[in-house]
Each structure stands twice: as structure tokens, then as C-alpha cells.
CSV table of C-alpha atoms in Angstrom, one decimal:
chain,number,residue,atom,x,y,z
A,1,MET,CA,-52.0,102.1,45.2
A,2,GLY,CA,-54.4,104.5,46.8
A,3,ASN,CA,-56.7,105.6,43.9
A,4,GLY,CA,-56.6,102.2,42.2
A,5,GLY,CA,-54.8,101.4,39.0
A,6,LEU,CA,-52.9,98.8,37.2
A,7,VAL,CA,-50.5,96.5,39.0
A,8,VAL,CA,-48.3,94.2,36.9
A,9,ALA,CA,-46.4,91.9,39.2
A,10,GLY,CA,-43.7,89.6,37.9
A,11,LEU,CA,-45.4,89.0,34.6
A,12,GLU,CA,-43.7,86.3,32.6
A,13,LYS,CA,-44.6,84.6,29.3
A,14,ASN,CA,-42.4,81.8,28.1
A,15,TYR,CA,-42.5,80.7,24.4
A,16,GLY,CA,-39.5,78.5,24.6
A,17,GLU,CA,-37.2,80.5,22.3
A,18,PHE,CA,-38.4,83.8,23.7
A,19,THR,CA,-39.3,84.7,27.3
A,20,LEU,CA,-40.9,88.0,28.3
A,21,GLY,CA,-40.2,89.2,31.8
A,22,PRO,CA,-40.4,89.2,34.6
A,23,VAL,CA,-42.0,92.6,34.2
A,24,SER,CA,-43.4,94.5,37.1
A,25,PHE,CA,-44.8,98.0,37.2
A,26,GLU,CA,-47.6,100.1,38.6
A,27,LEU,CA,-49.7,102.7,36.7
A,28,THR,CA,-52.0,104.9,38.7
A,29,ARG,CA,-55.4,105.8,37.2
A,30,GLY,CA,-55.5,108.7,34.8
A,31,ARG,CA,-51.9,108.3,33.7
A,32,ALA,CA,-50.5,107.1,30.3
A,33,MET,CA,-47.5,105.0,29.8
A,34,GLY,CA,-45.4,104.6,26.6
A,35,LEU,CA,-44.0,101.2,25.8
A,36,LEU,CA,-40.9,101.2,23.7
A,37,GLY,CA,-38.7,98.5,22.3
A,38,SER,CA,-37.4,97.1,19.0
A,39,ASN,CA,-39.3,94.4,17.1
A,40,GLY,CA,-39.3,91.2,19.2
A,41,ALA,CA,-38.7,93.0,22.4
A,42,GLY,CA,-42.0,91.7,23.8
A,43,LYS,CA,-44.2,94.8,23.7
A,44,SER,CA,-47.1,93.1,22.1
A,45,THR,CA,-46.7,90.1,24.4
A,46,LEU,CA,-46.8,92.4,27.4
A,47,LEU,CA,-49.9,94.2,26.2
A,48,ALA,CA,-51.6,91.0,25.3
A,49,GLY,CA,-50.7,89.6,28.7
A,50,VAL,CA,-52.1,92.7,30.5
A,51,ALA,CA,-55.2,92.5,28.3
A,52,GLY,CA,-55.9,89.0,29.4
A,53,GLN,CA,-55.2,87.6,25.9
A,54,LEU,CA,-52.6,85.1,27.1
A,55,THR,CA,-52.2,82.5,29.7
A,56,LEU,CA,-49.3,83.8,31.7
A,57,SER,CA,-46.4,81.6,32.6
A,58,ARG,CA,-46.0,83.5,35.9
A,59,GLY,CA,-47.1,86.7,37.6
A,60,SER,CA,-50.3,88.5,37.8
A,61,VAL,CA,-52.1,91.6,36.4
A,62,ALA,CA,-54.6,93.5,38.5
A,63,TRP,CA,-56.8,96.5,37.9
A,64,ASN,CA,-58.1,98.2,41.0
A,65,ALA,CA,-56.9,95.2,43.0
A,66,GLU,CA,-58.9,92.7,40.9
A,67,GLY,CA,-57.3,90.2,38.5
A,68,ILE,CA,-57.9,90.8,34.8
A,69,ALA,CA,-56.4,87.5,33.6
A,70,ARG,CA,-58.0,85.3,31.0
A,71,PRO,CA,-60.8,83.6,33.0
A,72,ALA,CA,-61.9,86.9,34.6
A,73,TRP,CA,-63.7,88.1,31.5
A,74,ARG,CA,-66.1,90.4,33.3
A,75,HIS,CA,-63.2,92.7,34.2
A,76,ARG,CA,-62.7,93.3,30.5
A,77,GLU,CA,-65.9,95.4,30.6
A,78,TYR,CA,-63.7,98.4,31.5
A,79,VAL,CA,-60.6,97.3,29.7
A,80,SER,CA,-60.1,97.9,26.0
A,81,TYR,CA,-57.2,96.5,23.8
A,82,VAL,CA,-56.5,97.6,20.3
A,83,ARG,CA,-54.0,95.9,18.0
A,84,ASP,CA,-51.8,97.6,15.4
A,85,VAL,CA,-54.3,97.0,12.6
A,86,PRO,CA,-57.6,96.3,14.4
A,87,VAL,CA,-58.9,92.9,13.5
A,88,LEU,CA,-62.5,93.4,12.6
A,89,TYR,CA,-65.1,91.5,10.6
A,90,SER,CA,-64.5,92.7,7.0
A,91,GLU,CA,-68.0,91.5,5.9
A,92,LEU,CA,-69.7,93.9,8.2
A,93,THR,CA,-70.3,97.7,7.7
A,94,VAL,CA,-69.0,100.3,10.2
A,95,GLY,CA,-72.5,100.7,11.5
A,96,GLN,CA,-72.9,96.9,12.1
A,97,THR,CA,-69.5,96.7,13.8
A,98,VAL,CA,-70.4,99.5,16.1
A,99,ALA,CA,-73.8,97.9,16.9
A,100,PHE,CA,-72.1,94.6,17.5
A,101,VAL,CA,-69.7,96.0,20.1
A,102,SER,CA,-72.3,98.2,21.7
A,103,ARG,CA,-74.4,95.1,22.5
A,104,LEU,CA,-71.4,93.5,24.3
A,105,ARG,CA,-70.3,96.6,26.3
A,106,PRO,CA,-72.7,97.2,29.2
A,107,THR,CA,-71.4,100.7,29.7
A,108,TRP,CA,-71.6,101.7,26.0
A,109,ARG,CA,-71.7,105.5,25.4
A,110,GLN,CA,-73.6,106.1,22.1
A,111,ASP,CA,-73.1,109.9,22.6
A,112,ARG,CA,-69.3,109.4,22.6
A,113,ALA,CA,-69.5,107.0,19.7
A,114,ASN,CA,-71.5,109.5,17.6
A,115,GLU,CA,-69.0,112.3,18.5
A,116,LEU,CA,-66.1,110.1,17.5
A,117,LEU,CA,-67.8,109.0,14.3
A,118,ASP,CA,-67.9,112.7,13.5
A,119,VAL,CA,-64.4,113.6,14.6
A,120,PHE,CA,-62.9,110.6,12.8
A,121,ARG,CA,-65.1,111.1,9.7
A,122,LEU,CA,-66.3,107.5,9.6
A,123,ASP,CA,-69.2,106.5,7.4
A,124,LEU,CA,-71.6,104.1,9.1
A,125,ARG,CA,-72.6,102.5,5.8
A,126,LYS,CA,-69.1,101.8,4.6
A,127,PRO,CA,-68.0,98.2,4.7
A,128,VAL,CA,-65.0,97.6,6.9
A,129,ASN,CA,-63.1,96.0,4.1
A,130,ALA,CA,-63.3,99.3,2.2
A,131,LEU,CA,-61.6,101.2,5.0
A,132,SER,CA,-57.9,102.3,4.7
A,133,ARG,CA,-55.5,101.3,7.4
A,134,GLY,CA,-55.8,104.7,9.1
A,135,MET,CA,-59.6,104.6,9.1
A,136,LYS,CA,-59.5,101.0,10.6
A,137,ALA,CA,-57.2,102.3,13.3
A,138,LYS,CA,-59.7,105.1,14.0
A,139,LEU,CA,-62.6,102.6,14.0
A,140,GLY,CA,-60.7,100.4,16.4
A,141,LEU,CA,-60.1,103.4,18.7
A,142,LEU,CA,-63.8,104.4,18.5
A,143,LEU,CA,-64.9,100.9,19.5
A,144,ALA,CA,-62.4,100.8,22.3
A,145,ALA,CA,-63.2,104.2,23.7
A,146,SER,CA,-67.0,104.6,23.3
A,147,HIS,CA,-67.8,103.1,26.7
A,148,ASP,CA,-66.8,103.8,30.2
A,149,VAL,CA,-63.3,102.5,29.6
A,150,GLN,CA,-60.9,102.7,32.5
A,151,LEU,CA,-57.8,101.0,31.0
A,152,LEU,CA,-57.0,101.4,27.3
A,153,LEU,CA,-54.2,99.3,25.8
A,154,LEU,CA,-53.0,100.3,22.4
A,155,ASP,CA,-50.5,98.3,20.3
A,156,GLU,CA,-48.8,100.4,17.7
A,157,VAL,CA,-52.1,102.0,16.6
A,158,THR,CA,-50.4,104.8,14.8
A,159,ALA,CA,-48.1,102.6,12.7
A,160,GLY,CA,-48.5,103.3,9.0
A,161,VAL,CA,-51.0,106.1,9.4
A,162,ASP,CA,-50.6,109.5,7.8
A,163,PRO,CA,-49.5,112.5,9.9
A,164,ASP,CA,-53.0,114.0,10.0
A,165,THR,CA,-54.6,110.8,11.4
A,166,ARG,CA,-51.7,110.4,13.8
A,167,ASP,CA,-52.3,113.9,15.1
A,168,ASP,CA,-56.0,113.2,15.5
A,169,ILE,CA,-55.3,110.0,17.4
A,170,GLN,CA,-52.6,111.6,19.7
A,171,ARG,CA,-55.0,114.5,20.6
A,172,PHE,CA,-57.9,112.1,21.2
A,173,LEU,CA,-55.8,109.9,23.5
A,174,ARG,CA,-54.4,112.8,25.5
A,175,GLY,CA,-57.9,114.0,25.9
A,176,LEU,CA,-59.0,110.7,27.2
A,177,VAL,CA,-56.2,110.8,29.8
A,178,VAL,CA,-56.6,114.4,30.9
A,179,ASN,CA,-60.4,114.9,30.6
A,180,HIS,CA,-61.8,111.4,31.4
A,181,GLY,CA,-59.1,110.0,33.7
A,182,VAL,CA,-58.5,107.0,31.5
A,183,THR,CA,-55.4,105.0,32.1
A,184,VAL,CA,-53.6,104.3,28.8
A,185,ILE,CA,-50.6,102.2,27.7
A,186,VAL,CA,-49.3,103.0,24.2
A,187,SER,CA,-46.9,100.7,22.5
A,188,SER,CA,-45.2,102.5,19.6
A,189,HIS,CA,-42.1,102.8,17.5
A,190,ILE,CA,-42.8,106.5,17.1
A,191,PHE,CA,-41.2,108.5,19.8
A,192,GLU,CA,-43.5,111.5,19.2
A,193,ASP,CA,-46.5,109.3,20.2
A,194,VAL,CA,-44.9,108.7,23.6
A,195,GLU,CA,-43.9,112.3,24.1
A,196,GLN,CA,-47.3,113.7,23.1
A,197,VAL,CA,-49.5,111.2,24.9
A,198,THR,CA,-47.8,109.6,27.8
A,199,ASP,CA,-46.6,110.5,31.3
A,200,ASP,CA,-44.4,107.4,31.9
A,201,VAL,CA,-42.0,105.4,29.8
A,202,LEU,CA,-41.1,101.7,29.9
A,203,ILE,CA,-38.4,100.4,27.6
A,204,LEU,CA,-38.1,96.7,26.9
A,205,ARG,CA,-35.0,94.9,25.5
A,206,ARG,CA,-35.2,91.3,24.5
A,207,GLY,CA,-38.1,90.7,26.8
A,208,ALA,CA,-36.7,92.5,29.8
A,209,PRO,CA,-37.5,96.0,31.1
A,210,VAL,CA,-34.4,98.2,31.0
A,211,PHE,CA,-35.9,101.6,31.9
A,212,ALA,CA,-39.1,102.6,33.8
A,213,GLY,CA,-39.6,106.2,34.7
A,214,THR,CA,-41.6,109.3,34.1
A,215,LEU,CA,-41.4,111.4,31.0
A,216,THR,CA,-40.3,114.3,33.3
A,217,GLN,CA,-37.4,112.2,34.5
A,218,VAL,CA,-36.4,111.7,30.9
A,219,GLN,CA,-36.7,115.3,30.1
A,220,ASP,CA,-34.6,116.2,33.1
A,221,LEU,CA,-31.7,114.4,31.5
A,222,VAL,CA,-29.4,116.1,29.0
A,223,THR,CA,-27.8,114.8,25.8
A,224,VAL,CA,-24.2,115.8,25.1
A,225,THR,CA,-22.7,115.2,21.7
A,226,LEU,CA,-19.0,115.0,21.4
A,227,PRO,CA,-17.5,115.4,18.0
A,228,ASP,CA,-14.3,113.5,18.5
A,229,HIS,CA,-13.8,111.4,21.6
A,230,VAL,CA,-15.2,111.0,25.1
A,231,PRO,CA,-13.0,112.8,27.6
A,232,PRO,CA,-11.4,110.6,30.3
A,233,ALA,CA,-13.2,112.4,33.0
A,234,LEU,CA,-16.5,111.2,31.6
A,235,ARG,CA,-15.6,107.8,30.2
A,236,LEU,CA,-16.3,105.8,33.3
A,237,SER,CA,-18.6,108.2,35.0
A,238,PRO,CA,-21.5,106.3,36.8
A,239,LEU,CA,-23.7,109.3,35.9
A,240,ILE,CA,-23.9,108.4,32.3
A,241,VAL,CA,-27.1,106.6,31.5
A,242,GLY,CA,-25.9,105.5,28.1
A,243,SER,CA,-24.1,106.5,24.9
A,244,TRP,CA,-24.0,105.7,21.2
A,245,ALA,CA,-22.0,106.6,18.2
A,246,GLY,CA,-23.6,108.5,15.4
A,247,PRO,CA,-22.6,110.6,12.4
A,248,ASP,CA,-22.0,113.7,14.6
A,249,GLY,CA,-19.8,111.9,17.1
A,250,THR,CA,-20.5,110.2,20.4
A,251,THR,CA,-23.7,111.1,22.2
A,252,LEU,CA,-24.0,110.7,25.9
A,253,VAL,CA,-27.2,110.8,28.0
A,254,MET,CA,-26.6,112.0,31.5
A,255,PRO,CA,-28.1,114.1,34.4
A,256,PRO,CA,-27.6,117.8,34.0
A,257,ALA,CA,-25.5,118.2,37.2
A,258,LEU,CA,-21.9,117.4,36.6
A,259,SER,CA,-18.7,117.9,38.5
A,260,ALA,CA,-16.6,121.0,37.7
A,261,GLU,CA,-14.0,118.7,36.2
A,262,GLN,CA,-16.5,117.0,33.9
A,263,GLU,CA,-18.0,120.4,32.9
A,264,GLU,CA,-14.5,121.6,32.0
A,265,SER,CA,-13.7,118.5,29.9
A,266,LEU,CA,-17.0,118.9,28.0
A,267,ARG,CA,-16.2,122.5,27.2
A,268,ALA,CA,-12.7,121.6,26.1
A,269,ALA,CA,-14.0,118.8,23.9
A,270,GLY,CA,-16.5,121.2,22.1
A,271,ALA,CA,-19.5,119.3,23.3
A,272,VAL,CA,-23.0,120.3,22.2
A,273,ARG,CA,-25.5,120.1,25.0
A,274,ARG,CA,-29.3,119.9,24.7
A,275,PRO,CA,-32.3,118.5,26.7
A,276,ALA,CA,-32.7,114.7,26.4
A,277,SER,CA,-35.6,113.3,24.5
A,278,VAL,CA,-37.3,109.8,24.6
A,279,ARG,CA,-35.4,109.0,21.4
A,280,ASP,CA,-32.1,109.7,23.1
A,281,LEU,CA,-32.9,107.5,26.1
A,282,TYR,CA,-34.1,104.7,23.7
A,283,PHE,CA,-30.8,104.7,21.9
A,284,ALA,CA,-28.8,105.1,25.0
A,285,TYR,CA,-30.3,101.9,26.4
A,286,ARG,CA,-29.9,100.1,23.1
A,287,GLU,CA,-26.1,100.5,23.4
A,288,ARG,CA,-26.1,99.6,27.0
A,289,SER,CA,-27.9,96.3,26.4
B,1,MET,CA,-77.2,84.9,27.2
B,2,ASN,CA,-77.1,88.4,25.6
B,3,GLN,CA,-73.4,87.7,24.7
B,4,ILE,CA,-74.3,84.4,22.9
B,5,LEU,CA,-77.3,86.0,21.0
B,6,THR,CA,-75.1,88.9,19.9
B,7,LEU,CA,-72.4,86.6,18.6
B,8,VAL,CA,-75.1,84.5,16.8
B,9,TRP,CA,-76.5,87.7,15.3
B,10,LYS,CA,-73.1,88.7,14.1
B,11,ASP,CA,-72.5,85.4,12.5
B,12,LEU,CA,-75.9,85.6,10.8
B,13,LEU,CA,-75.0,89.0,9.4
B,14,ILE,CA,-71.7,87.6,8.0
B,15,HIS,CA,-73.0,84.3,6.6
B,16,TRP,CA,-76.6,85.0,5.7
B,17,ARG,CA,-76.0,84.8,2.0
B,18,MET,CA,-74.4,81.4,2.0
B,19,ALA,CA,-76.5,80.0,4.7
B,20,GLY,CA,-79.7,81.4,3.1
B,21,ALA,CA,-78.9,79.9,-0.2
B,22,LEU,CA,-78.5,76.5,1.4
B,23,VAL,CA,-81.3,76.7,4.0
B,24,VAL,CA,-83.9,78.1,1.7
B,25,GLY,CA,-82.7,77.0,-1.8
B,26,TRP,CA,-82.4,73.3,-1.0
B,27,PRO,CA,-86.0,72.6,0.2
B,28,ILE,CA,-87.4,74.9,-2.5
B,29,GLY,CA,-85.4,73.1,-5.2
B,30,LEU,CA,-86.7,69.8,-3.8
B,31,ARG,CA,-90.3,71.1,-3.8
B,32,LEU,CA,-90.0,72.2,-7.4
B,33,LEU,CA,-88.6,68.8,-8.3
B,34,MET,CA,-91.7,67.2,-6.7
B,35,LEU,CA,-94.1,69.6,-8.4
B,36,MET,CA,-92.6,68.9,-11.8
B,37,SER,CA,-93.2,65.2,-11.3
B,38,PRO,CA,-96.5,64.0,-12.8
B,39,GLU,CA,-99.0,63.5,-10.0
B,40,ASP,CA,-100.4,60.2,-11.1
B,41,SER,CA,-97.1,58.8,-12.2
B,42,SER,CA,-96.1,55.7,-10.2
B,43,ALA,CA,-92.4,56.7,-10.7
B,44,ALA,CA,-93.0,60.1,-9.0
B,45,ARG,CA,-93.1,59.0,-5.4
B,46,PRO,CA,-89.9,56.9,-5.5
B,47,LEU,CA,-88.1,59.7,-7.4
B,48,ALA,CA,-89.1,62.2,-4.6
B,49,GLY,CA,-88.1,59.8,-1.9
B,50,VAL,CA,-84.7,59.1,-3.5
B,51,THR,CA,-84.2,62.9,-4.0
B,52,ALA,CA,-85.0,63.6,-0.4
B,53,MET,CA,-82.6,61.0,0.9
B,54,LEU,CA,-79.9,62.2,-1.5
B,55,SER,CA,-80.5,65.7,-0.3
B,56,VAL,CA,-79.9,64.7,3.3
B,57,GLY,CA,-76.7,62.9,2.2
B,58,THR,CA,-75.6,66.0,0.4
B,59,VAL,CA,-76.5,68.6,3.0
B,60,THR,CA,-74.7,66.7,5.8
B,61,PRO,CA,-71.2,67.2,4.4
B,62,ILE,CA,-72.0,70.8,3.3
B,63,GLY,CA,-73.3,71.5,6.8
B,64,MET,CA,-70.1,70.1,8.2
B,65,ALA,CA,-68.0,72.2,5.9
B,66,MET,CA,-69.9,75.3,6.8
B,67,ALA,CA,-69.5,74.6,10.5
B,68,SER,CA,-65.8,74.1,10.0
B,69,TRP,CA,-65.6,77.4,8.1
B,70,LEU,CA,-67.3,79.2,11.0
B,71,VAL,CA,-64.3,78.5,13.2
B,72,GLU,CA,-61.5,78.4,10.6
B,73,GLN,CA,-62.4,81.9,9.4
B,74,GLU,CA,-62.2,83.4,12.9
B,75,ARG,CA,-58.9,81.7,13.4
B,76,THR,CA,-57.2,82.7,10.2
B,77,LYS,CA,-58.5,86.3,10.3
B,78,GLU,CA,-57.5,86.4,14.0
B,79,THR,CA,-60.9,87.7,14.9
B,80,PHE,CA,-61.0,85.3,17.9
B,81,ALA,CA,-58.2,87.4,19.4
B,82,TRP,CA,-60.5,90.5,19.1
B,83,LEU,CA,-63.4,88.6,20.6
B,84,ARG,CA,-61.2,87.7,23.5
B,85,ALA,CA,-60.4,91.4,24.1
B,86,LEU,CA,-64.2,92.0,24.5
B,87,PRO,CA,-66.1,91.2,27.7
B,88,LEU,CA,-66.8,87.6,26.5
B,89,SER,CA,-65.9,84.4,28.2
B,90,ASP,CA,-64.5,81.4,26.2
B,91,ALA,CA,-67.7,79.6,26.9
B,92,HIS,CA,-69.7,82.4,25.2
B,93,ILE,CA,-67.5,82.1,22.1
B,94,VAL,CA,-67.7,78.3,21.9
B,95,LEU,CA,-71.4,78.1,22.7
B,96,SER,CA,-72.2,80.8,20.1
B,97,LYS,CA,-70.6,78.7,17.4
B,98,PHE,CA,-72.8,75.6,18.3
B,99,ALA,CA,-75.8,77.9,18.6
B,100,ILE,CA,-75.3,79.4,15.1
B,101,VAL,CA,-75.0,75.9,13.6
B,102,LEU,CA,-78.2,74.9,15.6
B,103,ALA,CA,-79.9,78.1,14.2
B,104,PHE,CA,-79.0,77.1,10.6
B,105,TYR,CA,-80.3,73.6,11.1
B,106,VAL,CA,-83.5,74.8,12.8
B,107,LEU,CA,-84.1,77.3,9.9
B,108,GLY,CA,-83.3,74.5,7.4
B,109,GLY,CA,-85.7,72.2,9.1
B,110,VAL,CA,-88.5,74.8,9.1
B,111,ALA,CA,-87.8,75.7,5.5
B,112,TRP,CA,-88.0,72.0,4.7
B,113,LEU,CA,-91.3,71.6,6.4
B,114,LEU,CA,-92.7,74.8,4.8
B,115,ALA,CA,-91.5,73.8,1.3
B,116,LEU,CA,-92.7,70.2,1.4
B,117,GLY,CA,-95.8,70.8,3.5
B,118,ASN,CA,-94.9,67.8,5.7
B,119,VAL,CA,-91.8,65.9,7.0
B,120,GLY,CA,-91.1,64.7,3.5
B,121,PRO,CA,-91.7,61.7,1.3
B,122,ALA,CA,-90.9,58.2,2.8
B,123,MET,CA,-90.3,59.6,6.2
B,124,SER,CA,-92.1,59.7,9.5
B,125,ALA,CA,-91.8,62.6,12.0
B,126,PRO,CA,-89.5,60.7,14.4
B,127,GLN,CA,-87.4,59.6,11.4
B,128,PHE,CA,-87.2,63.2,10.2
B,129,LEU,CA,-86.1,64.4,13.7
B,130,SER,CA,-83.5,61.6,13.9
B,131,ALA,CA,-82.0,62.4,10.5
B,132,TRP,CA,-82.0,66.1,11.5
B,133,ALA,CA,-80.4,65.4,14.9
B,134,VAL,CA,-77.7,63.1,13.4
B,135,ALA,CA,-76.9,65.8,10.8
B,136,PHE,CA,-76.6,68.4,13.5
B,137,VAL,CA,-74.3,66.2,15.6
B,138,LEU,CA,-72.1,65.6,12.6
B,139,ALA,CA,-71.8,69.3,12.0
B,140,SER,CA,-71.0,69.7,15.7
B,141,LEU,CA,-68.2,67.1,15.4
B,142,ALA,CA,-66.8,69.3,12.5
B,143,LEU,CA,-66.8,72.2,14.9
B,144,LEU,CA,-65.2,70.1,17.6
B,145,PHE,CA,-62.3,69.1,15.3
B,146,GLN,CA,-61.8,72.8,14.4
B,147,PHE,CA,-61.6,73.7,18.1
B,148,ILE,CA,-59.2,71.0,19.1
B,149,SER,CA,-56.9,71.3,16.1
B,150,THR,CA,-55.4,74.4,14.6
B,151,SER,CA,-53.9,72.5,11.6
B,152,ARG,CA,-55.4,71.2,8.4
B,153,PHE,CA,-56.4,68.1,10.3
B,154,GLY,CA,-59.2,70.2,11.8
B,155,THR,CA,-60.9,70.4,8.4
B,156,THR,CA,-60.0,66.9,7.0
B,157,THR,CA,-60.6,64.8,10.0
B,158,PRO,CA,-64.4,65.2,10.1
B,159,ALA,CA,-64.6,64.3,6.4
B,160,LEU,CA,-62.4,61.3,7.0
B,161,PHE,CA,-64.6,60.3,10.0
B,162,VAL,CA,-67.8,60.4,7.8
B,163,PHE,CA,-66.1,58.4,5.1
B,164,LEU,CA,-65.0,55.7,7.6
B,165,VAL,CA,-68.6,55.5,8.9
B,166,PHE,CA,-69.9,55.0,5.4
B,167,LEU,CA,-67.1,52.5,4.8
B,168,ALA,CA,-68.1,50.6,7.9
B,169,ALA,CA,-71.8,50.6,6.8
B,170,LEU,CA,-70.9,48.9,3.5
B,171,PRO,CA,-70.7,45.3,4.9
B,172,VAL,CA,-74.0,45.9,6.7
B,173,SER,CA,-75.7,46.9,3.5
B,174,ARG,CA,-74.7,43.6,1.9
B,175,SER,CA,-76.3,41.4,4.5
B,176,PRO,CA,-80.1,41.0,4.0
B,177,ASP,CA,-80.5,40.1,7.7
B,178,ALA,CA,-78.6,43.2,8.9
B,179,VAL,CA,-80.6,45.4,6.5
B,180,ALA,CA,-83.9,44.0,7.7
B,181,THR,CA,-82.8,44.6,11.4
B,182,VAL,CA,-81.8,48.2,10.6
B,183,ALA,CA,-85.1,48.8,8.7
B,184,ARG,CA,-87.1,47.4,11.6
B,185,TRP,CA,-85.2,49.4,14.1
B,186,TRP,CA,-85.6,52.6,11.9
B,187,GLY,CA,-89.3,52.0,11.8
B,188,ASP,CA,-89.7,51.6,15.6
B,189,PRO,CA,-90.5,54.9,17.2
B,190,TRP,CA,-88.8,53.9,20.5
B,191,SER,CA,-85.5,53.4,18.8
B,192,HIS,CA,-85.6,57.1,17.8
B,193,ALA,CA,-85.8,58.1,21.5
B,194,TRP,CA,-82.4,56.3,21.8
B,195,ILE,CA,-81.0,58.2,18.8
B,196,TRP,CA,-82.2,61.5,20.2
B,197,SER,CA,-80.7,60.7,23.7
B,198,GLY,CA,-77.4,59.6,22.1
B,199,CYS,CA,-77.3,62.8,20.0
B,200,LEU,CA,-78.0,64.9,23.1
B,201,ALA,CA,-75.3,63.2,25.1
B,202,THR,CA,-72.8,63.4,22.3
B,203,GLU,CA,-73.6,67.1,21.9
B,204,VAL,CA,-72.9,67.8,25.5
B,205,VAL,CA,-69.6,66.0,25.4
B,206,VAL,CA,-68.6,67.7,22.1
B,207,VAL,CA,-69.4,71.2,23.5
B,208,TRP,CA,-67.5,70.5,26.7
B,209,ILE,CA,-64.4,69.2,24.9
B,210,SER,CA,-64.5,72.2,22.5
B,211,TRP,CA,-64.7,74.6,25.4
B,212,PHE,CA,-61.9,72.9,27.4
B,213,ARG,CA,-59.6,72.9,24.4
B,214,PHE,CA,-60.4,76.5,23.4
B,215,ARG,CA,-59.8,77.9,26.8
B,216,SER,CA,-56.3,76.3,26.9
B,217,GLN,CA,-55.3,78.1,23.7
B,218,ASP,CA,-53.7,81.5,23.7
B,219,ALA,CA,-55.6,84.1,21.6
B,220,ALA,CA,-52.6,84.7,19.4
B,221,ARG,CA,-48.9,84.0,19.6
B,222,VAL,CA,-47.7,87.5,19.5
B,223,VAL,CA,-44.1,88.5,19.8
B,224,ALA,CA,-43.4,92.0,18.4
């Protein structure tokens, strides 16, 4: 990887009844990746493993060719990890919490912290235990981003927050990626988060990666909904990424270029065609697995 | 060093009310008790001495409970997981917990000296230091049990340990010869050098085991 970045190689975490991986992927600097999967798919385990929170069963995680596993704590100076509801000290005020983290981060940027306090409308004097879930998520992001962060790992930070807050967070994250070249991994159940913030997508099913690609690759696919049945010309086509049955009929996700015979059978079946979304791909892989 | 000081500062911010009440309130209460005793009363000195000894006996389990609480709260609120996402080593986190307990005991010792004006009734300076060092080691043992056990045993084992020590001391207290030996040993300044050395060696071992155990534990068992 020329300009440096994240390299996850054969990451495995075995809990006995659940095993994550092996998961391997690379993420170049200044790109964002969306991590999708149902509850229990292993998203949080993967993020915690990348963040150096876990002792890995196998594999390695490297940032700019240097390991960021548990013992190498100094590498966490440029890595930030935020959980769904940031775990903070409820006895402290917002100001005390910011002061605490600023003393531990050698590259703390007070100017950025002040800017984010303003943007996120956080009151320094307010106790952390008096903050709503959304405000805690904002404070967690402020603490994670107010230093020269290079790799930002976010575990469902927009879960349970109102649309206004989610919009603030999405715009802030995209700004970090585009304007500051921060590499971001966002785990989310909200497809809009992935579409608004990320460049790449990784889908996990029962601990295993089933899709890894760019958002552009996803958007290049098409979704075809057939009201009645799948025509024989398409049924066994290797082009089909996946399909699922819904209230409007059977939906197929496939590349836009089809054979003349397949196009004809789609027209005959009264198919409705539209560009594929992350949601379409997610459900297509759910049925496949 | 900055990391440990920052963690200690954070713990002081969180626990200053409870720790302050104990560290300052206890010696001041003792001082008031001594002031209330009539100066020329022959009963005043023994009363003060007994109160001081009882205070040490009371503060020891309270100190152990507070030390346990320092780790238990971090574990149950999952703030250890957050600390581990910050640029901190496991050694920083473990050492900071022992440092904050040490800070509380130093503050308590200073408050004691200030409140009483000396090391206290019926105690010499080496005896005061030995009592202080043993109390600190017992609090450190409470921390150790919290670090090595994530279950309720982490809290109950130190209390059981102290209870067994007191139980073992009972037969000694019934033997006049043994009591005389212990009193002579307690009065000999050189024996306190042994106590301090033993406390220091125990402390090093306790900190090392705590660190070794803590680093082998995952921050959180997360599957979601």
C-alpha cells in the first residue's frame, strides 16, 4: 500500500461458540468503509480487534505498516475508537472529560475541540450523566476527532439518535474524510450512514465477510423487481448477485449488462428496474448466505 | 508518567467527595474526641489510644472496600474498555490504580499528622509508619483480587483474607508469652525495617500479578 493505510490480514477471534473471520482487507488513507451485518455478525468484534481492544486469536492489524495490536499502545495515539454509546465517566462534566482526554492525546487540537463544541452545541459545565444519548454520541466523536487522528473506528454511533443529530454526524464524518484525509470505518445498521459517509463497503454474515467492494461498484449494479416469478433465462444466471422475496415480488441484484435473451425475458415479465442501493446488496447477501 | 498522573487526577475528580470525607473527616473526628476529653483526666489517654487503634482497625476495611470499588466501577461501567482505546498501556492503567490508593493513604497520613499534631497517642513514628504500610498493602491486596477476578470473589476474597488473619491471631492473643514477644517485637525499631521491607516486596509482587492478569483480559467481550 503506497500511501500507507490499514491492512487487516487474516484477523480471527474465537469465542468458542462464535468465531469471527478470517477477515482480510485493506483501506487506503483518506477513505471510509461501511461495515454492515446483522446483530451477532461480528462487526463490533472486528472493530474492537482493529482498535487493539482484543487479543486476536490469529491474524494481524497494521496501520502504515506498523502493528496496532494491544501491546503497541503508542500507535493508538493516532487511532480513535468510539462505541455505540460512548462509555464515559458519568461523574465528570463535559469540560473535565475533554480536559482528561486532551492530557492523554499528544496531538490534541484544542481549536478543533472548540469548533466541535460549538457545532455540536455541547455545554462544558454539563455533567456527562445529564447528556442525552445523541449528545453523548457527539461528545464521543468530539473526543475521538479533536486530535491528529488518522484512523477513526466508529461502532454504530448513529444508533438511536434523532435525524438532526445523525445528519450533523454524517456531514462531520464526511468532512473528516474529504478535508482532513482521515481513514474511517463506520459500523452501522443504517444504510444511509454508509451511503452518505463511506467509499467502501464490507458485509459480514455470521462472522465471515461475504462482500467487500466500493460504493461505486454497488451503485453500478441494478435491482430488478419481478412481480410474479423469475424467468427461466435468469433463474440460474451466474450474473445474479442475489435475490430476495418481498411484498412486491422477487427482487434480483445484478450487473446492468444482460444478454439480449435475459433483457427480453425481463420485459416480458414486467420487471421494474432501478439502480441498486446498499440496502439491496445487503438483503441480496442475506438470502445467499 | 504523564499518563499515570492524568489517570490519578481523573480518579481524584471522581472520588474526591467520598475519599475526602474519609481522609479528612476521620482524623478530625479523632482530634475532636481527644479535645473533648478532660486534659487532666487519667482516663483520657487510654481512651484516645483505644480510639486511635479502633480507627486504624476501621479504616483498614474501608480502605480495602474503596480500593476494590476503584476497579469494580471501571469494570461494571465498562470504562476500562474506553481507557484501552486511548493511548494508554495496561501498565499505566494498573499502576494508576495503585497510585491513587497510595495518594489516598498519603493524604490520610498527612491529615492524621496535622489533626493530631504528632503520630498519635500510644504510637512511635516507626509504629505509625508500619501501621500505615500494612494498611496500604491490605488495600493493594484488595486491588489485586479485583484485577485477578471478575466475579464477586474479587470483592469478598480480601474481606475473607482479613477475617482469616484476625482468626489466626486469636490463639496468639491468648498466650501471655506470645503477646509479650509480639509487644517486644513491635517496640523494637529494627523489626519495623523488616515490616517495611516486607510491605515493599509484597507491593511489587501484587502490582506485577495485577498487571500480568489485567493484560491477559480482553477489554470487553463484544459480539454485535
